[in-house]
PDB file of C-alpha atoms in Angstrom:
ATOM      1  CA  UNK A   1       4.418 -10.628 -13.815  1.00 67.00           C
ATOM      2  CA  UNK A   2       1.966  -7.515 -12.999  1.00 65.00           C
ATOM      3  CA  UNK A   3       2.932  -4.452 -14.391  1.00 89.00           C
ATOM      4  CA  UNK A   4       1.862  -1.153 -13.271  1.00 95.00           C
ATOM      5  CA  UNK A   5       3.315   2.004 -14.761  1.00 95.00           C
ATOM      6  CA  UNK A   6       3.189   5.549 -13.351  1.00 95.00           C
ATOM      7  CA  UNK A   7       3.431   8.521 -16.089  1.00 89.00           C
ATOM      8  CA  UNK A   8       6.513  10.123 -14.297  1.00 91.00           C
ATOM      9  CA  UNK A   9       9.093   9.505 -11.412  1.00 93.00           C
ATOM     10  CA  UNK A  10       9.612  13.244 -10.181  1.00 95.00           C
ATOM     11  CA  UNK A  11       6.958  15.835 -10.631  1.00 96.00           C
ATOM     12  CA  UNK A  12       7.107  19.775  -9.818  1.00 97.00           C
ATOM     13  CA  UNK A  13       4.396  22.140 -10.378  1.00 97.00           C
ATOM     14  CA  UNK A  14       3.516  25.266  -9.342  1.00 97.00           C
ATOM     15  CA  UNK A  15       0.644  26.462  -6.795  1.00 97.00           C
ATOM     16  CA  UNK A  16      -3.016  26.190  -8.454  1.00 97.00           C
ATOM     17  CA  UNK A  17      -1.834  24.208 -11.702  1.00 97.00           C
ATOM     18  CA  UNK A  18      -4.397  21.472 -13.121  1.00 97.00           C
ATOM     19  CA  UNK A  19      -2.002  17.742 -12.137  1.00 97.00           C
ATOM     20  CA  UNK A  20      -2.351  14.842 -14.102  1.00 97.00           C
ATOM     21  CA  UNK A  21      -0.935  11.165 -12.788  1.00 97.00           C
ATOM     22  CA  UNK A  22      -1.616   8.210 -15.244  1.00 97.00           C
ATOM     23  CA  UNK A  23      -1.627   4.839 -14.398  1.00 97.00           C
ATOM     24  CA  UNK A  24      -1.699   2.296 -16.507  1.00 97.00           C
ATOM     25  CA  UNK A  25      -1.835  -2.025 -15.520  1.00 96.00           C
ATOM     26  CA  UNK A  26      -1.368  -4.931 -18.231  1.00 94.00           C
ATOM     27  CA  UNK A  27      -2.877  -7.346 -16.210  1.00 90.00           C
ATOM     28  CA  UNK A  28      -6.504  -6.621 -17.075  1.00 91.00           C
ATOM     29  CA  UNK A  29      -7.233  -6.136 -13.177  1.00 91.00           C
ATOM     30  CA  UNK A  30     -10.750  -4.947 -12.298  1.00 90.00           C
ATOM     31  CA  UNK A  31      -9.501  -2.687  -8.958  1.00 92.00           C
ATOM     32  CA  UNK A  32      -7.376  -0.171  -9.257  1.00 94.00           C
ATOM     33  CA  UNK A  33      -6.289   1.877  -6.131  1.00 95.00           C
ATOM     34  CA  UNK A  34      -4.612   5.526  -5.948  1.00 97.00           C
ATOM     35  CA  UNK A  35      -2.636   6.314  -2.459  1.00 96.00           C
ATOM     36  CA  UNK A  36      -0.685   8.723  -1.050  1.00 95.00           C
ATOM     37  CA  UNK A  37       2.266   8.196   1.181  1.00 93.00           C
ATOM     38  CA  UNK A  38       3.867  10.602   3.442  1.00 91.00           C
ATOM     39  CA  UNK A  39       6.770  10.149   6.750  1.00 86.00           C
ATOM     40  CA  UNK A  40       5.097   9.048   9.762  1.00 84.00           C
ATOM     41  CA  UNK A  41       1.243   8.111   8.173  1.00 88.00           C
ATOM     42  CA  UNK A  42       2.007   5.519   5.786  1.00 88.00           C
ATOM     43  CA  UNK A  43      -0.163   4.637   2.809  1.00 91.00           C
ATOM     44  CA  UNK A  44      -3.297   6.659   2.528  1.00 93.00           C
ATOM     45  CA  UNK A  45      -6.342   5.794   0.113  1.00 92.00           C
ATOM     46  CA  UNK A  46      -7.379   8.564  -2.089  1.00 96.00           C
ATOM     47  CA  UNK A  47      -9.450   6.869  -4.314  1.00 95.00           C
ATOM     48  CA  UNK A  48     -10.254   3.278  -5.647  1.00 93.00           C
ATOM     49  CA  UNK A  49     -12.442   2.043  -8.747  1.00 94.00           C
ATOM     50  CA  UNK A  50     -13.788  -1.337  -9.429  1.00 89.00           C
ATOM     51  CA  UNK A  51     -14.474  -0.756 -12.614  1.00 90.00           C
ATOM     52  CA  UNK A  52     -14.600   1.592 -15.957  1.00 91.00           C
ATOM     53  CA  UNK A  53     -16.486   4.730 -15.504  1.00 88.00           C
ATOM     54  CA  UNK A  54     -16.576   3.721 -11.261  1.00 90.00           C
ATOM     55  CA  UNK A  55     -15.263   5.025  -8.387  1.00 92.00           C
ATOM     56  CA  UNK A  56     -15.273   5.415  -4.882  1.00 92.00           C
ATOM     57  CA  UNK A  57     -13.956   7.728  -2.521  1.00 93.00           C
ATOM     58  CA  UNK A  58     -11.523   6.855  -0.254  1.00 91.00           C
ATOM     59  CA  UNK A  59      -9.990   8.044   3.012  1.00 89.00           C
ATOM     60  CA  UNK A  60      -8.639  11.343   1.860  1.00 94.00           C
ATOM     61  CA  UNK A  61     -10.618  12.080  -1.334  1.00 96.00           C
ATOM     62  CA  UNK A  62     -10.650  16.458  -0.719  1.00 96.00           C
ATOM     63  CA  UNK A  63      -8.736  17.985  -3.413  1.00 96.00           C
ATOM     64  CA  UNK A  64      -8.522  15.137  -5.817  1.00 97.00           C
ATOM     65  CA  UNK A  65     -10.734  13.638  -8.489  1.00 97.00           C
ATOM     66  CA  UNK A  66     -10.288  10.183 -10.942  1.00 97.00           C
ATOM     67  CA  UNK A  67     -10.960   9.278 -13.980  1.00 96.00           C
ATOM     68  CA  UNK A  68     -11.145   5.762 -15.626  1.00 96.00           C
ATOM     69  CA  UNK A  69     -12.325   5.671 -19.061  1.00 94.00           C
ATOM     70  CA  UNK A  70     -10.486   2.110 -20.064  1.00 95.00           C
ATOM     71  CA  UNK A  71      -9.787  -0.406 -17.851  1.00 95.00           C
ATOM     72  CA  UNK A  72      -6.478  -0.320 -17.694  1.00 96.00           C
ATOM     73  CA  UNK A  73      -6.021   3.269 -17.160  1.00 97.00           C
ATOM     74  CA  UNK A  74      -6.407   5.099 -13.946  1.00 97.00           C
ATOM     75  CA  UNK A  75      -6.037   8.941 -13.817  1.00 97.00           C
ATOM     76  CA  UNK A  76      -5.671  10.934 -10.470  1.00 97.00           C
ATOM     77  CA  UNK A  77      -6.314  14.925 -11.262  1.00 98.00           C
ATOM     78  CA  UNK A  78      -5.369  17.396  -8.702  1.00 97.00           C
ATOM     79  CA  UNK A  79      -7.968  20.203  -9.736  1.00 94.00           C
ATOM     80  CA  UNK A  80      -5.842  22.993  -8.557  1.00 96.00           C
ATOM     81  CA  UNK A  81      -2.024  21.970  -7.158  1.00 97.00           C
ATOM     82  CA  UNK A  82      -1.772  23.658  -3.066  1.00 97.00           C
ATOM     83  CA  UNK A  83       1.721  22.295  -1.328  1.00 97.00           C
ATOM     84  CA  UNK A  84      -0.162  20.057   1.087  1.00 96.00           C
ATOM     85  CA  UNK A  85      -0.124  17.747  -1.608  1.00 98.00           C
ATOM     86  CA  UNK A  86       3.118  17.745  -2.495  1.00 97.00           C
ATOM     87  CA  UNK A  87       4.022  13.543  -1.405  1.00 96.00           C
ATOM     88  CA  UNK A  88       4.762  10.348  -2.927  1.00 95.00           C
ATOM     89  CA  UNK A  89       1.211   9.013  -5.124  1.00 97.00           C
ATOM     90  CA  UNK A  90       1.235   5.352  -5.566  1.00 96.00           C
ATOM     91  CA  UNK A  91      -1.025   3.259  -7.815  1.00 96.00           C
ATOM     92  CA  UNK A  92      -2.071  -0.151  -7.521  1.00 95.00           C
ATOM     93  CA  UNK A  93      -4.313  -2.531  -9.351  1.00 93.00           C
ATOM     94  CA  UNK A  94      -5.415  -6.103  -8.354  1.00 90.00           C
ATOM     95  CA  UNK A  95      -7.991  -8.805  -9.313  1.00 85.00           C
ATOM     96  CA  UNK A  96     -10.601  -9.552  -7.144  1.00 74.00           C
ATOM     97  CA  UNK A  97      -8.344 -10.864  -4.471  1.00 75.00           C
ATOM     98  CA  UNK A  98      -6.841  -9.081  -1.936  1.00 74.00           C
ATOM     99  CA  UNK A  99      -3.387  -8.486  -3.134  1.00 85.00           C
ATOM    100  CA  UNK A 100      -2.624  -5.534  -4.486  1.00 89.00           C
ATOM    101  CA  UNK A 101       0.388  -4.943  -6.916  1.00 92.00           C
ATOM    102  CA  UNK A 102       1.870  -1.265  -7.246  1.00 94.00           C
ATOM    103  CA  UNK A 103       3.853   1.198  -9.577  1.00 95.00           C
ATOM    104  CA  UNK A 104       7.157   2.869  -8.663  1.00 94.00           C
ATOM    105  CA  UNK A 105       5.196   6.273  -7.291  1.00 95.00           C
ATOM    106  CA  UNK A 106       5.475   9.666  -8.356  1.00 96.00           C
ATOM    107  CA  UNK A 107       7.305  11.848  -6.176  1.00 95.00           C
ATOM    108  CA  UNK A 108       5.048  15.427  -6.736  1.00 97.00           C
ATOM    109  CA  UNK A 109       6.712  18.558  -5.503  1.00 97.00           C
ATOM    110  CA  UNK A 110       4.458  21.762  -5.107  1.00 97.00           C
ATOM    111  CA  UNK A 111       5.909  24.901  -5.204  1.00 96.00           C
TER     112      UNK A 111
ATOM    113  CA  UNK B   1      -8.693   6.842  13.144  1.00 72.00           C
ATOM    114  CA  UNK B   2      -6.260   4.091  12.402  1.00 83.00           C
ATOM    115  CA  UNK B   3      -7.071   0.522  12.079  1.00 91.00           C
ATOM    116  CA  UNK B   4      -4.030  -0.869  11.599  1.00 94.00           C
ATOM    117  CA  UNK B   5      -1.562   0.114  14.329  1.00 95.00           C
ATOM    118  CA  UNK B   6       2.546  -0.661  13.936  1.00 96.00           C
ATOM    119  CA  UNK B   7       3.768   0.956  16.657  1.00 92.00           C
ATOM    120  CA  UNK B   8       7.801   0.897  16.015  1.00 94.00           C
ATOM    121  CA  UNK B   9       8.550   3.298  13.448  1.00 93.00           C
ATOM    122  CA  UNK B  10      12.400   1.430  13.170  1.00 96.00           C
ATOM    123  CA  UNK B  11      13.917  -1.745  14.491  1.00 97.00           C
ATOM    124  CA  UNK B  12      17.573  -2.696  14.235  1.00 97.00           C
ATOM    125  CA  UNK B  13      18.760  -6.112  13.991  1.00 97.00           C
ATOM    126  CA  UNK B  14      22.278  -8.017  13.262  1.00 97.00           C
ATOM    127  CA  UNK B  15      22.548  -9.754  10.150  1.00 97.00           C
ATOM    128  CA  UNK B  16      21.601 -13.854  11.059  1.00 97.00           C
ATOM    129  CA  UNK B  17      19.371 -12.777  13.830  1.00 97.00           C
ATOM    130  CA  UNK B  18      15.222 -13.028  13.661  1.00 98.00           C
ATOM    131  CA  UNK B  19      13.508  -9.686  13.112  1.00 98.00           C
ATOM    132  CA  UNK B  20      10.452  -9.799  14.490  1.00 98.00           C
ATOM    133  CA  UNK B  21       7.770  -6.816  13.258  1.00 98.00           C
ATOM    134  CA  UNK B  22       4.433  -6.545  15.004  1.00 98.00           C
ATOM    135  CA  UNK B  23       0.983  -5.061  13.948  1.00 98.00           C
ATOM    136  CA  UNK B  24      -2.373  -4.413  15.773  1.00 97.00           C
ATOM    137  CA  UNK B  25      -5.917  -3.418  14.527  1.00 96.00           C
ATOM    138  CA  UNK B  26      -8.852  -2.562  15.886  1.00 95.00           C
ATOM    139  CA  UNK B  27     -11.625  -3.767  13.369  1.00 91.00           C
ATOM    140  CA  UNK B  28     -13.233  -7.088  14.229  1.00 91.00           C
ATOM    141  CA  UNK B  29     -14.422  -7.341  10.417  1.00 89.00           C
ATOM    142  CA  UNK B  30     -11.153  -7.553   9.056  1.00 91.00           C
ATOM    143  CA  UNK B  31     -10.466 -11.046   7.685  1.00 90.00           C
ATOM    144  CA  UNK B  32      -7.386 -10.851   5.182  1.00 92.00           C
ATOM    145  CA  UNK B  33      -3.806  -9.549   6.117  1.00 94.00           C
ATOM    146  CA  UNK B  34      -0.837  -8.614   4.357  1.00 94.00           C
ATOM    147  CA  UNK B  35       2.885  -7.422   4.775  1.00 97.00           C
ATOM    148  CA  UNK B  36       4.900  -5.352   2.225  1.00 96.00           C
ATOM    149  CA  UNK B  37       7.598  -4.203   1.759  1.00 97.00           C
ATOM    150  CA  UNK B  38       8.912  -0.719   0.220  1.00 94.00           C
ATOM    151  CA  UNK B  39      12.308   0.297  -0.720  1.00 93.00           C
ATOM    152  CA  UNK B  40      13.089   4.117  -0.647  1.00 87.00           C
ATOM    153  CA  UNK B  41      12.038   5.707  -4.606  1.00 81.00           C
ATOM    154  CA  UNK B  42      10.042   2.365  -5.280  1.00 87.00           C
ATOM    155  CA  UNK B  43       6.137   1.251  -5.029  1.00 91.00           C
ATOM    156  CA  UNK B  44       5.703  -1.295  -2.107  1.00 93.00           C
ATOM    157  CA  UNK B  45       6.087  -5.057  -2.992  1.00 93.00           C
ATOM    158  CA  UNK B  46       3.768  -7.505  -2.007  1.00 93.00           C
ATOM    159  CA  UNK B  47       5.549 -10.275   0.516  1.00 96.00           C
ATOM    160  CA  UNK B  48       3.152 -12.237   2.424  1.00 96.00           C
ATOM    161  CA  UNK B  49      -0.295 -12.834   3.584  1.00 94.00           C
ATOM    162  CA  UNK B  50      -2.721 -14.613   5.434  1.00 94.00           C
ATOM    163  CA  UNK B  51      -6.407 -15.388   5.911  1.00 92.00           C
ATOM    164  CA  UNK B  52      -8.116 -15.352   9.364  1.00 92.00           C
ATOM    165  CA  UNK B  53      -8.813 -18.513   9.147  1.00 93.00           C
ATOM    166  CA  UNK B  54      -5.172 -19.093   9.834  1.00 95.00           C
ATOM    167  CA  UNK B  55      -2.734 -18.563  12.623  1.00 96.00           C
ATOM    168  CA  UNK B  56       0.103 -18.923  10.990  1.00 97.00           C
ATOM    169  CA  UNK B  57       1.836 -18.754   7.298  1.00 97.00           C
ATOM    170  CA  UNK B  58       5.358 -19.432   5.965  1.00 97.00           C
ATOM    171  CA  UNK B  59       7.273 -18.964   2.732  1.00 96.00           C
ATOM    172  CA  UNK B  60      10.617 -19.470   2.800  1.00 97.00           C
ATOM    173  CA  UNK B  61      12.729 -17.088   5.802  1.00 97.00           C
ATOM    174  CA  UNK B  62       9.450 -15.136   6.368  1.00 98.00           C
ATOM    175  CA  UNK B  63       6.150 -16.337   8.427  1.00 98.00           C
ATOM    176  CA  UNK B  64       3.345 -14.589   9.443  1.00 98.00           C
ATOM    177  CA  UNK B  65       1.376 -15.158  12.979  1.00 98.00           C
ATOM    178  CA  UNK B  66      -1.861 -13.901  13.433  1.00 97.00           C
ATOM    179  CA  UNK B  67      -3.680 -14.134  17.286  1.00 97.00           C
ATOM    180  CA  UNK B  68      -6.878 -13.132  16.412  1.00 95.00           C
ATOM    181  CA  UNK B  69      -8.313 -12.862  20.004  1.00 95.00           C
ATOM    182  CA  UNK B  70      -5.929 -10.132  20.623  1.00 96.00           C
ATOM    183  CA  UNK B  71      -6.204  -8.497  16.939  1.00 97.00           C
ATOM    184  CA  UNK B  72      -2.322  -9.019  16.611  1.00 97.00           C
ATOM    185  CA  UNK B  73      -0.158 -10.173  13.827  1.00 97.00           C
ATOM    186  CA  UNK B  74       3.222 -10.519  13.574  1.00 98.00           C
ATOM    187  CA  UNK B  75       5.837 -10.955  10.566  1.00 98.00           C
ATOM    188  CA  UNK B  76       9.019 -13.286  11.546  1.00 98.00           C
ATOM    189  CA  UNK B  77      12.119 -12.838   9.180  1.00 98.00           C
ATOM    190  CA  UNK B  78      14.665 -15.585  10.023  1.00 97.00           C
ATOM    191  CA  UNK B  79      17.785 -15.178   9.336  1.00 97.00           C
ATOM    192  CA  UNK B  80      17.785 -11.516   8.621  1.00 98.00           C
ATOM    193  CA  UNK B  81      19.835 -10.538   6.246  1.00 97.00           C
ATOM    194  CA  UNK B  82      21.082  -6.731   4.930  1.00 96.00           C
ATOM    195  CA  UNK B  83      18.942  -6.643   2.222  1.00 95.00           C
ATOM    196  CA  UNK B  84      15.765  -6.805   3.808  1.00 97.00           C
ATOM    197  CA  UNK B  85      16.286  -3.292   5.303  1.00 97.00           C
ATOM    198  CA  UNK B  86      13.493  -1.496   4.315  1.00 97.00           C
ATOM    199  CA  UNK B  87      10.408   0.135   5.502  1.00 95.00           C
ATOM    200  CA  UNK B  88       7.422  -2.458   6.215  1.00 97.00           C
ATOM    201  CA  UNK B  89       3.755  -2.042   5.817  1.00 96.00           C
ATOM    202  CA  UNK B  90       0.687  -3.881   7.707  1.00 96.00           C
ATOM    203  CA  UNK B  91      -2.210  -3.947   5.872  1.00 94.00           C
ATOM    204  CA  UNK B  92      -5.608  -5.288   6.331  1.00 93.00           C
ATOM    205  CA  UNK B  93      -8.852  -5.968   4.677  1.00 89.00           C
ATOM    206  CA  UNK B  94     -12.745  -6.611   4.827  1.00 80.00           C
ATOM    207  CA  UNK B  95     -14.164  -9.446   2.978  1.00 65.00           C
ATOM    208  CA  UNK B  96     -17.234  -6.820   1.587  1.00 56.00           C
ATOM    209  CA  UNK B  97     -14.648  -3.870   1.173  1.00 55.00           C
ATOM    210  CA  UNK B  98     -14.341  -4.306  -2.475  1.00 58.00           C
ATOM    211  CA  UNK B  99     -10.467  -4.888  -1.716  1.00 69.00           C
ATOM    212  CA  UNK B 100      -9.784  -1.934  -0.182  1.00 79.00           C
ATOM    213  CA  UNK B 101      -6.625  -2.243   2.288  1.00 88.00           C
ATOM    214  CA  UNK B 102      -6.065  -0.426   5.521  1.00 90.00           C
ATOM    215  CA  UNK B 103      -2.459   0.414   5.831  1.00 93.00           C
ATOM    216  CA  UNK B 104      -0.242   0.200   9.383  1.00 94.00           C
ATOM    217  CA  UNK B 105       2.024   3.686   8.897  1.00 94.00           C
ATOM    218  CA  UNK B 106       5.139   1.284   8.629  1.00 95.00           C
ATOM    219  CA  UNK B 107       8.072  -0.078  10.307  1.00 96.00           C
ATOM    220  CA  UNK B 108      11.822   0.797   9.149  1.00 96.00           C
ATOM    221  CA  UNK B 109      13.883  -2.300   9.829  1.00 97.00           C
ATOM    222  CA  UNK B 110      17.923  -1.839   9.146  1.00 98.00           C
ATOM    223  CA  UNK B 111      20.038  -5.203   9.201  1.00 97.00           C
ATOM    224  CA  UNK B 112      23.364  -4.831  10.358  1.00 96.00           C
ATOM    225  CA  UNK B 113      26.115  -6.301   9.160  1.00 91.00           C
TER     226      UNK B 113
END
């Protein structure tokens, strides 16, 4: 079965903090996929990358930066933490097929 | 602007019945469809899918329709039962996206006993 693990369940930080969310996959997937989900817009892309040291903006890429340094690692960095994005951040990884497989999200609260 | 359109944020339905959840999109290109399906505190889980060069797919109580002259699919779940209440997602894809999926905002379906 595809794993994907998130680095933590529940998350609170405070206003203007540097965030960190790992991801890591054992599946040796090329994609891997950060979202953000919030009541009433459903999943939104924030960034994807197809591959080490790539990556590719996606629908709602302001405020957030990736890093992917080993395939099977997939970082999302929130620069400096506002309370807009406090939401639920889910990562995904897949081969190159269309189905995607997903962590358990981190819920991130900003104070 | 939204691709992928599910425009019932909840449906009810008794336990044994069909549920029926619907999902429209507006991009032409899009050529690969999915459904998942996301419990409350967990990451969505992949359920079904379905390439346009099919109209319809089954596995086991759930089958997908797609009508691809009116950019519609549909998920059938038959016979409901209480634990598939859960919020479900549309999603959609282009062939030359690099995998990317366009997500529906989701559809909360509750299965009465």
């Amino acid at each position: 079965d595809v794993k994907v693990t998130q680095s933590s369940r529940y998350l609170v930080k405070r206003t203007g903090e540097k965030v960190f969310l790992e991801c890591v996959q054992d599946m040796d997937h090329e994609n891997m996929f950060w979202y953000r989900q919030d009541p009433g817009l459903g999943l939104r892309l924030i960034y994807f990358s197809y591959d080490v040291k790539m990556k590719e903006k996606g629908d709602i890429p302001e405020g957030y930066s990736v890093s992917r340094e080993k395939k099977e690692r997939f970082s999302l960095i929130l620069e400096s933490a506002s309370t807009n994005q406090t939401s639920m951040y889910l990562c995904a990884s897949s081969d190159n097929t269309d189905t995607q497989y997903f962590g358990p999200g981190t819920r991130l609260t900003v104070l | 602007d939204q691709q992928v359109k599910q425009n019932s944020p909840s449906l009810s339905v008794q336990e044994g019945r069909i549920s029926i959840l619907n999902c429209d999109y507006t991009n032409s290109m899009f050529d690969y469809f999915l459904w998942y399906k996301k419990y409350p505190a967990e990451g969505p889980t992949f359920l079904i899918s379905i390439s346009s060069i099919k109209d319809k797919n089954e596995d086991g109580r759930f089958t997908v329709f797609l009508n691809k002259s009116a950019k519609h699919l549909s998920l059938h779940i038959v016979p409901s039962q209480p634990g598939d209440s859960a919020v479900y997602f549309c999603a959609a894809s282009r062939g030359n996206s690099g995998y990317a999926l366009n997500f529906g905002k989701g559809t909360s379906l509750l299965v009465t006993p």
